Coordinates of C-alpha atoms in Angstrom, one line a residue:
Chain B
M108 CA 56.8 17.6 -44.8
S109 CA 58.7 14.4 -44.9
A110 CA 60.4 13.6 -41.6
N111 CA 63.9 13.0 -43.4
Y112 CA 64.5 16.6 -44.0
I113 CA 66.1 18.5 -41.2
I114 CA 65.1 21.8 -42.7
S115 CA 62.4 22.8 -45.3
V116 CA 62.0 26.3 -46.6
R117 CA 58.8 27.1 -48.2
G118 CA 58.1 30.2 -50.3
L119 CA 60.7 32.2 -48.3
K120 CA 60.4 36.1 -49.3
K121 CA 62.3 38.8 -47.5
H122 CA 61.8 42.4 -48.5
Y123 CA 63.1 45.5 -47.3
N124 CA 61.9 49.1 -47.3
R125 CA 58.2 48.1 -48.0
G126 CA 58.9 45.6 -50.9
K127 CA 61.4 48.0 -52.6
I128 CA 64.2 45.9 -52.2
K129 CA 63.4 41.8 -52.4
A130 CA 66.5 40.2 -50.9
L131 CA 64.7 36.9 -51.0
N132 CA 62.0 36.2 -53.6
G133 CA 60.4 32.9 -53.0
V134 CA 63.0 30.3 -52.0
D135 CA 62.1 26.7 -51.5
L136 CA 64.8 24.5 -50.2
D137 CA 65.0 20.9 -48.3
V138 CA 68.0 19.7 -46.7
K139 CA 68.5 16.3 -45.4
K140 CA 70.1 15.2 -42.3
G141 CA 74.0 15.1 -42.8
E142 CA 73.9 16.7 -46.2
V143 CA 76.4 19.5 -46.8
I144 CA 75.1 22.5 -49.0
V145 CA 77.1 25.3 -50.4
I146 CA 75.5 28.2 -51.3
I147 CA 77.2 30.3 -54.3
G148 CA 76.4 33.6 -56.1
P149 CA 77.2 37.0 -56.9
S150 CA 77.2 39.5 -53.8
G151 CA 73.5 40.6 -53.1
C152 CA 72.1 37.7 -54.4
G153 CA 70.5 37.0 -51.0
K154 CA 72.6 34.0 -49.8
S155 CA 73.7 35.3 -46.6
T156 CA 69.9 36.6 -46.0
L157 CA 68.8 33.1 -46.6
L158 CA 71.3 31.5 -44.2
R159 CA 70.4 34.1 -41.5
S160 CA 66.7 33.5 -42.1
L161 CA 67.3 29.7 -41.0
N162 CA 67.7 31.0 -37.4
L163 CA 65.8 34.0 -37.7
L164 CA 68.4 36.6 -37.4
E165 CA 66.4 38.0 -40.4
Q166 CA 62.7 37.9 -39.8
P167 CA 61.2 36.6 -43.0
T168 CA 58.5 38.9 -44.8
E169 CA 56.7 35.6 -46.1
G170 CA 57.0 32.0 -46.3
Q171 CA 57.7 29.2 -43.6
I172 CA 60.9 27.6 -42.4
F173 CA 60.5 24.2 -40.7
L174 CA 63.3 23.2 -38.5
E175 CA 62.9 19.2 -37.7
N176 CA 59.1 19.8 -38.7
V177 CA 58.5 22.7 -36.6
D178 CA 57.5 25.8 -38.2
I179 CA 60.0 28.4 -36.6
T180 CA 58.1 31.4 -38.3
D181 CA 55.1 30.8 -36.4
R182 CA 54.5 33.3 -33.6
N183 CA 53.9 30.7 -31.0
T184 CA 57.3 29.0 -31.5
N185 CA 60.2 29.7 -29.0
I186 CA 62.8 30.7 -31.3
N187 CA 65.5 30.5 -28.6
L188 CA 64.8 26.8 -28.2
H189 CA 65.3 26.2 -31.7
R190 CA 68.4 28.4 -32.1
R191 CA 70.0 26.0 -29.7
K192 CA 70.3 23.3 -32.3
V193 CA 71.4 25.6 -35.0
G194 CA 75.1 26.6 -34.8
M195 CA 76.0 29.7 -36.7
V196 CA 79.8 30.8 -37.6
F197 CA 80.0 34.5 -38.9
Q198 CA 82.2 36.1 -41.3
H199 CA 83.7 38.5 -38.5
F200 CA 83.9 35.6 -35.8
N201 CA 81.9 37.5 -33.2
L202 CA 83.8 36.1 -30.2
F203 CA 83.1 37.9 -27.0
P204 CA 86.0 40.1 -26.4
N205 CA 85.5 40.5 -22.7
M206 CA 85.7 36.6 -22.2
T207 CA 88.6 34.3 -22.4
I208 CA 88.1 31.7 -25.3
L209 CA 87.1 29.0 -22.5
K210 CA 84.5 31.1 -20.9
N211 CA 83.3 32.2 -24.7
M212 CA 82.6 28.5 -25.3
T213 CA 81.0 27.3 -21.9
L214 CA 78.8 30.3 -21.4
A215 CA 75.6 29.0 -23.3
P216 CA 75.9 25.5 -22.3
I217 CA 76.2 26.5 -18.7
Q218 CA 73.3 29.1 -19.1
L219 CA 71.0 27.3 -21.3
K220 CA 71.6 23.5 -20.7
K221 CA 72.5 23.8 -17.2
V222 CA 75.6 21.7 -17.7
K223 CA 77.9 21.9 -14.8
K224 CA 80.9 24.3 -15.0
A225 CA 83.6 21.6 -14.9
E226 CA 81.8 19.4 -17.2
A227 CA 81.3 22.3 -20.1
E228 CA 84.9 23.0 -19.5
K229 CA 86.1 19.4 -20.1
K230 CA 84.0 19.4 -23.3
A231 CA 85.3 22.8 -24.4
L232 CA 88.8 21.6 -24.0
E233 CA 88.3 18.6 -25.7
L234 CA 86.8 20.5 -28.7
L235 CA 89.8 23.0 -28.6
R236 CA 92.2 19.9 -28.5
V237 CA 90.6 18.9 -31.9
V238 CA 91.3 22.4 -33.6
G239 CA 94.7 22.5 -32.0
L240 CA 94.1 25.3 -29.8
E241 CA 93.8 23.8 -26.4
D242 CA 96.9 25.7 -25.1
R243 CA 95.0 29.1 -25.8
A244 CA 92.0 28.2 -23.5
N245 CA 92.6 31.3 -21.0
A246 CA 93.8 33.6 -23.9
Y247 CA 91.4 36.5 -24.8
P248 CA 89.9 36.9 -28.4
S249 CA 92.1 39.7 -29.0
Q250 CA 95.4 37.5 -28.4
L251 CA 94.4 35.3 -31.3
S252 CA 95.1 35.3 -35.1
G253 CA 92.1 35.7 -37.6
G254 CA 92.1 32.1 -38.3
Q255 CA 92.5 31.2 -34.7
K256 CA 89.4 33.0 -33.8
Q257 CA 87.3 31.4 -36.6
R258 CA 88.3 27.9 -35.2
V259 CA 87.2 29.0 -31.8
A260 CA 83.8 30.4 -33.3
I261 CA 83.3 27.0 -34.9
V262 CA 84.0 24.9 -31.8
R263 CA 82.0 27.5 -29.7
A264 CA 79.0 26.7 -31.8
L265 CA 79.7 23.0 -31.6
C266 CA 79.5 23.2 -27.7
M267 CA 75.8 23.6 -27.8
E268 CA 76.0 20.3 -29.9
P269 CA 73.7 21.6 -32.8
D270 CA 72.3 19.6 -35.4
V271 CA 72.8 22.0 -38.1
M272 CA 75.5 24.4 -38.8
L273 CA 75.4 27.5 -40.6
F274 CA 78.5 29.2 -42.0
D275 CA 78.2 32.7 -43.2
E276 CA 81.3 33.3 -45.4
P277 CA 83.6 31.9 -42.7
T278 CA 86.9 32.7 -44.6
S279 CA 86.1 35.9 -46.2
A280 CA 87.6 38.1 -43.6
L281 CA 90.8 35.8 -43.2
D282 CA 94.4 36.5 -44.6
P283 CA 94.9 34.0 -47.4
E284 CA 97.3 31.9 -45.5
M285 CA 94.6 31.3 -42.9
V286 CA 91.8 30.0 -44.7
G287 CA 93.2 26.5 -45.0
E288 CA 93.2 25.8 -41.3
V289 CA 89.6 26.8 -41.0
L290 CA 88.5 24.9 -44.0
D291 CA 90.4 21.8 -42.7
V292 CA 88.2 22.0 -39.5
M293 CA 85.0 22.3 -41.7
K294 CA 86.0 19.6 -43.7
K295 CA 86.4 17.4 -40.5
L296 CA 83.2 18.2 -39.3
A297 CA 81.4 17.6 -42.6
R298 CA 83.3 14.0 -42.8
E299 CA 81.9 13.4 -39.2
G300 CA 78.2 13.8 -40.6
M301 CA 77.4 17.2 -39.5
T302 CA 74.5 18.8 -41.5
M303 CA 76.0 22.1 -42.9
L304 CA 75.0 24.9 -44.9
V305 CA 78.0 26.9 -46.3
V306 CA 77.9 30.4 -48.0
T307 CA 81.3 30.7 -49.1
H308 CA 83.6 32.0 -52.5
E309 CA 85.8 28.8 -51.7
M310 CA 85.1 27.0 -54.9
G311 CA 87.5 24.3 -54.0
F312 CA 85.8 23.7 -50.7
A313 CA 82.5 23.1 -52.8
R314 CA 83.9 20.9 -55.1
E315 CA 85.7 18.8 -52.5
V316 CA 83.0 18.5 -49.8
A317 CA 79.5 19.7 -50.8
D318 CA 76.8 17.1 -51.7
R319 CA 74.8 19.7 -53.2
V320 CA 75.6 23.3 -54.7
I321 CA 73.0 25.9 -54.8
F322 CA 73.3 28.9 -57.0
M323 CA 71.7 32.1 -56.4
D324 CA 70.7 35.1 -58.1
E325 CA 68.6 38.0 -57.3
G326 CA 66.9 36.6 -54.3
T327 CA 66.0 33.0 -55.9
I328 CA 67.7 29.7 -56.1
L329 CA 68.7 29.6 -59.9
E330 CA 70.2 26.4 -60.1
E331 CA 71.1 23.4 -58.0
G332 CA 72.8 20.2 -58.2
T333 CA 76.1 18.1 -57.5
P334 CA 79.4 20.1 -57.4
A335 CA 80.2 18.2 -60.7
D336 CA 76.9 19.1 -62.5
I337 CA 77.2 22.9 -61.4
F338 CA 80.8 23.4 -62.2
S339 CA 81.1 21.2 -65.2
Q340 CA 77.6 21.8 -66.9
P341 CA 75.9 24.7 -65.5
Q342 CA 72.5 25.1 -67.2
H343 CA 71.8 29.0 -66.9
E344 CA 73.9 31.6 -68.9
R345 CA 74.0 33.5 -65.4
T346 CA 75.6 30.5 -63.6
K347 CA 78.1 30.4 -66.5
A348 CA 78.9 34.0 -66.5
F349 CA 79.5 33.8 -62.7
L350 CA 81.4 30.6 -62.6
N351 CA 83.6 32.1 -65.2
K352 CA 84.8 35.0 -63.4
V353 CA 85.4 33.1 -60.0
L354 CA 86.8 29.9 -61.2
Chain F
M253 CA 124.9 102.4 4.5
A254 CA 124.2 101.4 8.2
E255 CA 121.0 103.6 8.1
W256 CA 119.9 101.9 5.2
F257 CA 120.4 98.7 6.7
A258 CA 118.7 99.4 10.0
G259 CA 115.8 100.8 8.0
Y260 CA 115.7 97.4 5.9
C261 CA 115.9 95.5 9.3
S262 CA 112.9 97.2 10.7
W263 CA 111.0 96.9 7.4
L264 CA 111.6 93.2 7.8
C265 CA 110.6 93.1 11.2
D266 CA 107.4 94.8 10.4
C267 CA 106.8 92.3 7.5
Y268 CA 107.3 89.5 10.0
A269 CA 104.9 91.1 12.6
S270 CA 102.4 91.5 10.4
F271 CA 102.7 88.2 8.6
N272 CA 102.7 86.5 12.1
G273 CA 99.4 88.7 13.1
W274 CA 97.8 87.5 9.7
L275 CA 98.9 83.8 10.6
Y276 CA 97.6 84.4 14.1
G277 CA 94.2 85.5 12.7
L278 CA 93.8 82.6 10.5
Q279 CA 94.6 80.3 13.4
K280 CA 91.9 82.0 15.6
E281 CA 89.4 81.7 12.6
F282 CA 90.3 78.2 12.1
T283 CA 89.7 77.6 15.9
T284 CA 86.5 79.5 15.8
A285 CA 85.1 77.7 12.6
F286 CA 86.0 74.1 13.6
I287 CA 87.6 73.8 17.1
V288 CA 85.0 75.6 19.3
D289 CA 81.9 73.8 20.4
D290 CA 83.5 70.7 18.3
R291 CA 82.1 72.6 15.0
W292 CA 84.2 70.1 13.0
K293 CA 81.5 67.8 13.9
Y294 CA 79.0 69.6 11.4
I295 CA 81.4 69.3 8.7
L296 CA 82.0 65.5 9.4
K297 CA 78.2 64.8 9.6
G298 CA 78.1 67.0 6.1
V299 CA 80.5 64.7 4.4
Q300 CA 78.9 61.8 5.6
N301 CA 75.4 62.7 4.4
T302 CA 76.9 64.2 1.0
L303 CA 78.3 60.7 0.5
I304 CA 75.4 58.8 1.7
L305 CA 73.1 60.9 -0.6
T306 CA 75.5 60.5 -3.5
F307 CA 75.8 56.7 -2.9
Y308 CA 72.1 55.8 -3.0
A309 CA 71.3 58.3 -5.6
L310 CA 73.7 56.9 -7.9
I311 CA 72.5 53.4 -7.3
L312 CA 68.8 54.5 -8.1
G313 CA 70.2 56.6 -11.1
V314 CA 72.1 53.6 -12.5
V315 CA 69.2 51.1 -12.1
L316 CA 66.8 53.4 -13.6
G317 CA 69.0 54.4 -16.3
V318 CA 69.8 50.8 -17.5
I319 CA 66.3 50.0 -17.4
V320 CA 65.3 52.7 -19.4
A321 CA 68.2 52.4 -21.8
A322 CA 67.3 48.6 -22.3
I323 CA 63.6 49.7 -23.3
R324 CA 64.7 52.3 -25.5
T325 CA 67.3 50.3 -27.3
S326 CA 65.0 47.2 -27.4
Y327 CA 62.2 49.3 -28.8
D328 CA 64.8 50.6 -31.8
K329 CA 66.0 47.5 -32.7
Q330 CA 63.2 44.8 -32.0
Y331 CA 59.8 46.5 -32.2
R332 CA 59.3 46.0 -35.9
E333 CA 60.3 42.2 -36.0
M334 CA 58.1 41.4 -32.8
K335 CA 55.2 39.1 -33.2
N336 CA 53.6 38.8 -29.9
P337 CA 51.2 41.6 -29.8
I338 CA 50.9 41.8 -26.1
A339 CA 54.7 42.2 -25.5
K340 CA 54.9 44.6 -28.5
F341 CA 52.2 46.8 -26.7
F342 CA 53.9 46.9 -23.5
L343 CA 57.3 47.8 -25.2
W344 CA 55.4 50.6 -27.0
I345 CA 54.0 51.9 -23.5
G346 CA 57.6 51.5 -21.9
N347 CA 59.1 53.5 -24.7
A348 CA 56.4 56.1 -24.6
I349 CA 56.9 56.4 -20.7
S350 CA 60.8 56.7 -21.1
K351 CA 60.5 59.4 -23.5
I352 CA 58.4 61.5 -21.4
Y353 CA 60.6 60.8 -18.7
L354 CA 63.8 61.8 -20.3
T355 CA 62.0 64.9 -22.0
V356 CA 60.7 66.1 -18.4
I357 CA 63.6 65.3 -16.3
R358 CA 66.3 66.7 -18.6
G359 CA 64.1 69.7 -19.5
T360 CA 63.6 71.1 -15.9
P361 CA 66.2 72.0 -13.3
V362 CA 67.2 69.7 -10.5
M363 CA 66.5 72.4 -8.0
V364 CA 63.0 72.6 -8.9
Q365 CA 62.6 68.8 -9.3
I366 CA 63.8 68.3 -5.8
L367 CA 61.5 71.2 -4.4
I368 CA 58.6 69.5 -6.3
I369 CA 59.3 66.2 -4.8
F370 CA 59.7 67.4 -1.4
F371 CA 56.7 69.9 -1.2
I372 CA 54.2 68.2 -3.4
I373 CA 54.7 64.8 -4.4
M374 CA 56.2 63.3 -1.1
A375 CA 54.7 66.1 1.1
S376 CA 53.3 63.6 3.8
S377 CA 56.9 62.2 4.1
R378 CA 59.1 63.8 6.7
D379 CA 62.1 61.9 5.7
K380 CA 64.2 64.7 3.9
M381 CA 67.1 62.3 3.2
L382 CA 64.7 59.8 1.4
C383 CA 63.2 62.8 -0.7
A384 CA 66.6 63.9 -1.5
V385 CA 67.9 60.5 -2.8
I386 CA 64.7 59.8 -5.0
A387 CA 64.9 63.3 -6.5
F388 CA 68.8 62.9 -7.3
G389 CA 68.3 59.3 -8.3
I390 CA 65.4 60.1 -10.7
N391 CA 67.4 63.0 -12.0
S392 CA 70.5 61.2 -12.5
G393 CA 68.7 58.2 -14.0
A394 CA 67.6 60.2 -17.3
Y395 CA 71.4 61.1 -17.8
V396 CA 72.7 57.6 -17.3
A397 CA 70.1 56.3 -19.5
E398 CA 71.3 58.1 -22.4
I399 CA 74.9 57.2 -21.5
V400 CA 74.0 53.7 -21.3
R401 CA 72.0 53.7 -24.5
A402 CA 75.1 55.1 -26.1
G403 CA 77.1 52.4 -24.9
I404 CA 74.9 49.7 -25.8
M405 CA 74.8 51.0 -29.4
S406 CA 78.5 51.3 -29.4
I407 CA 78.7 47.5 -29.4
D408 CA 78.7 45.7 -33.0
A409 CA 75.6 44.3 -33.9
G410 CA 77.5 40.9 -34.5
Q411 CA 77.9 40.3 -30.7
N412 CA 74.2 40.4 -30.2
E413 CA 73.8 38.0 -33.2
A414 CA 76.3 35.8 -32.0
G415 CA 74.7 35.5 -28.5
R416 CA 71.3 35.2 -29.9
S417 CA 72.6 32.5 -32.5
L418 CA 73.7 30.4 -29.5
G419 CA 70.1 30.5 -28.2
L420 CA 70.6 32.9 -25.3
N421 CA 67.5 35.2 -24.9
Y422 CA 67.6 39.1 -25.2
M423 CA 68.2 39.4 -21.5
Q424 CA 70.7 37.0 -21.1
T425 CA 72.6 38.4 -24.3
M426 CA 72.5 41.8 -22.8
W427 CA 73.5 40.7 -19.4
F428 CA 76.4 38.7 -20.2
I429 CA 77.8 40.0 -23.5
I430 CA 76.4 43.6 -24.3
L431 CA 76.4 45.3 -21.1
P432 CA 79.9 44.5 -19.8
Q433 CA 81.5 45.7 -22.9
A434 CA 79.3 48.7 -23.1
F435 CA 80.1 49.4 -19.2
K436 CA 83.9 49.5 -20.2
N437 CA 83.2 52.1 -22.9
I438 CA 80.9 54.1 -20.9
L439 CA 83.0 54.3 -17.7
P440 CA 84.5 57.7 -18.5
S441 CA 81.0 59.2 -19.1
L442 CA 79.7 57.5 -15.9
A443 CA 82.4 58.9 -13.9
N444 CA 81.8 62.3 -15.2
E445 CA 78.0 61.8 -14.4
F446 CA 78.9 60.6 -10.9
I447 CA 81.2 63.6 -10.3
V448 CA 78.4 65.9 -11.3
L449 CA 76.1 64.3 -9.0
L450 CA 78.2 64.5 -6.2
K451 CA 78.4 68.3 -6.5
E452 CA 74.7 68.8 -7.3
T453 CA 73.8 67.2 -4.2
S454 CA 75.0 70.5 -2.7
I455 CA 71.5 71.9 -3.1
A456 CA 70.0 69.2 -0.7
G457 CA 70.2 71.9 1.9
Y458 CA 67.3 73.7 0.2
V459 CA 64.9 70.9 1.6
G460 CA 67.0 70.6 5.0
V461 CA 69.2 67.8 4.4
T462 CA 72.6 68.8 6.3
D463 CA 75.0 68.1 3.5
L464 CA 78.5 69.3 3.4
T465 CA 77.5 72.7 2.0
R466 CA 74.8 73.2 4.4
A467 CA 77.2 72.1 7.3
G468 CA 79.3 74.9 6.2
N469 CA 76.7 77.5 6.0
Q470 CA 75.4 76.4 9.5
I471 CA 78.8 77.3 10.8
R472 CA 78.8 80.6 9.1
S473 CA 75.7 81.4 10.6
V474 CA 77.0 80.9 14.1
T475 CA 80.6 82.3 13.8
Y476 CA 79.6 85.2 11.1
Q477 CA 82.9 84.3 9.3
D478 CA 82.8 83.1 5.7
F479 CA 86.4 82.4 4.8
M480 CA 87.3 79.2 6.8
P481 CA 83.9 77.1 6.3
L482 CA 83.6 77.8 2.7
L483 CA 87.2 77.3 2.0
A484 CA 87.3 73.9 3.8
V485 CA 83.9 72.9 2.2
A486 CA 85.3 73.5 -1.2
L487 CA 88.5 71.7 -0.5
I488 CA 86.7 68.6 0.8
Y489 CA 84.5 68.4 -2.3
L490 CA 87.8 68.8 -4.5
V491 CA 89.3 66.0 -2.4
L492 CA 86.6 63.7 -3.0
V493 CA 86.1 64.4 -6.7
M494 CA 90.0 63.7 -6.8
F495 CA 89.8 60.5 -4.8
F496 CA 87.0 59.2 -6.9
T497 CA 88.4 59.9 -10.2
W498 CA 91.5 58.0 -9.2
L499 CA 89.5 55.2 -8.1
V500 CA 87.7 55.0 -11.6
G501 CA 91.0 55.2 -13.2
L502 CA 91.9 52.0 -11.3
L503 CA 88.7 50.3 -12.5
E504 CA 89.3 51.2 -16.1
R505 CA 92.7 49.9 -16.0
R506 CA 91.4 46.6 -14.7
L507 CA 88.8 46.2 -17.2
R508 CA 91.1 46.9 -20.1
K509 CA 93.4 44.0 -19.0
N510 CA 91.7 41.8 -21.7
E511 CA 92.8 44.4 -24.4
R512 CA 96.5 44.4 -25.5

């Protein structure tokens, strides 16, 4: 395990219904620090399952996941400590509706990192300013638009100062005109050197930002390479067929 | 014409007299029931005991209910994915105990339960109130547990995932994220359970607790009059329930302030 890799996945399998459904069927993946990886593929190909496995929201059936050289699938690993270093953004935002935006963002730092309340709020407000929502700090999630919610969800994850950010179809539940504002935040984050894994159908985003594009099908990585490689000269018929439909 | 009028007048007078007599009778009954020998103090003591009993039983019931609901839901959601065999074993035991508890308590009448606790399990204790609190608390806990479980299950799984992905552990996620939202959803059912509990305490008299119902009975056994004490007892229960319903309504509106 080279120390260069922030995430290493070895032989990852996830089976449901006693092996009848194979969501992941042997995935190997190495992610370098600062790399932006976009995962594409048809629905049901296992891309979300792979992403969710990386912070054990899905418990793998087989295989190992190394996060900063620690095997998080090992039963003696305290997964809660490692999840602090892995931010996750969901398709449906999953903001806490019973708390204000500010409380959403400061809950985990105050509870887990024992940051002082004032300090945590100061940092949260700074982050909100970056995404242009500082005036909404005391609003409740139900008072925000979809795009605003997703931007809050991103900075909520950033409040824990993660080393890796996982994005699970962050723009799929948004109105078309709100997709741009969320992608802009993600691009900014990528430029700042954040390690990112993004499951998305936004091929434009993949082309512009990704260091590497991964094409998955039937629970395995079928093909990977730079955006130019994948989008211009796909090797596999399956990749070609998929790209023909979505581009 | 005049004759008819005179007849009418005397009939009215009769009416008035008999109404007056009836009113006087009521007044006398009221005096016997509540004023003589300061018998209203029985009622006051009864209301006090009913409220104390309900309050502590409610707290015990909610604590028990939340614990049992947490065990049951975490067993359903987490058991198959758990890695630590010791924790897994304890969760399995906890779930089994919870299920037996729910089955037994919901499967037997509260009347029988309170007698069993008073005459068998806590036979050596002479604290009737304590026995009643424990009996009603344990009974209520079983119903609260299922209400809370329904509330926890009504919260979108994404909320749990969001909390866990930030690094919060199961308990923290439950406490800060899931339970506050669940509580808002189940408040009407909890209020219902609370009302049922308040009225159910009327059988505490069977083990000698002087609750509101028993206070009424004590007055009846002295005065040999049923009407006033029973009416008063019923009215007081009604007023109490109406008051608490109003209070819960206020709380509900407060909790909904973050919804548009």
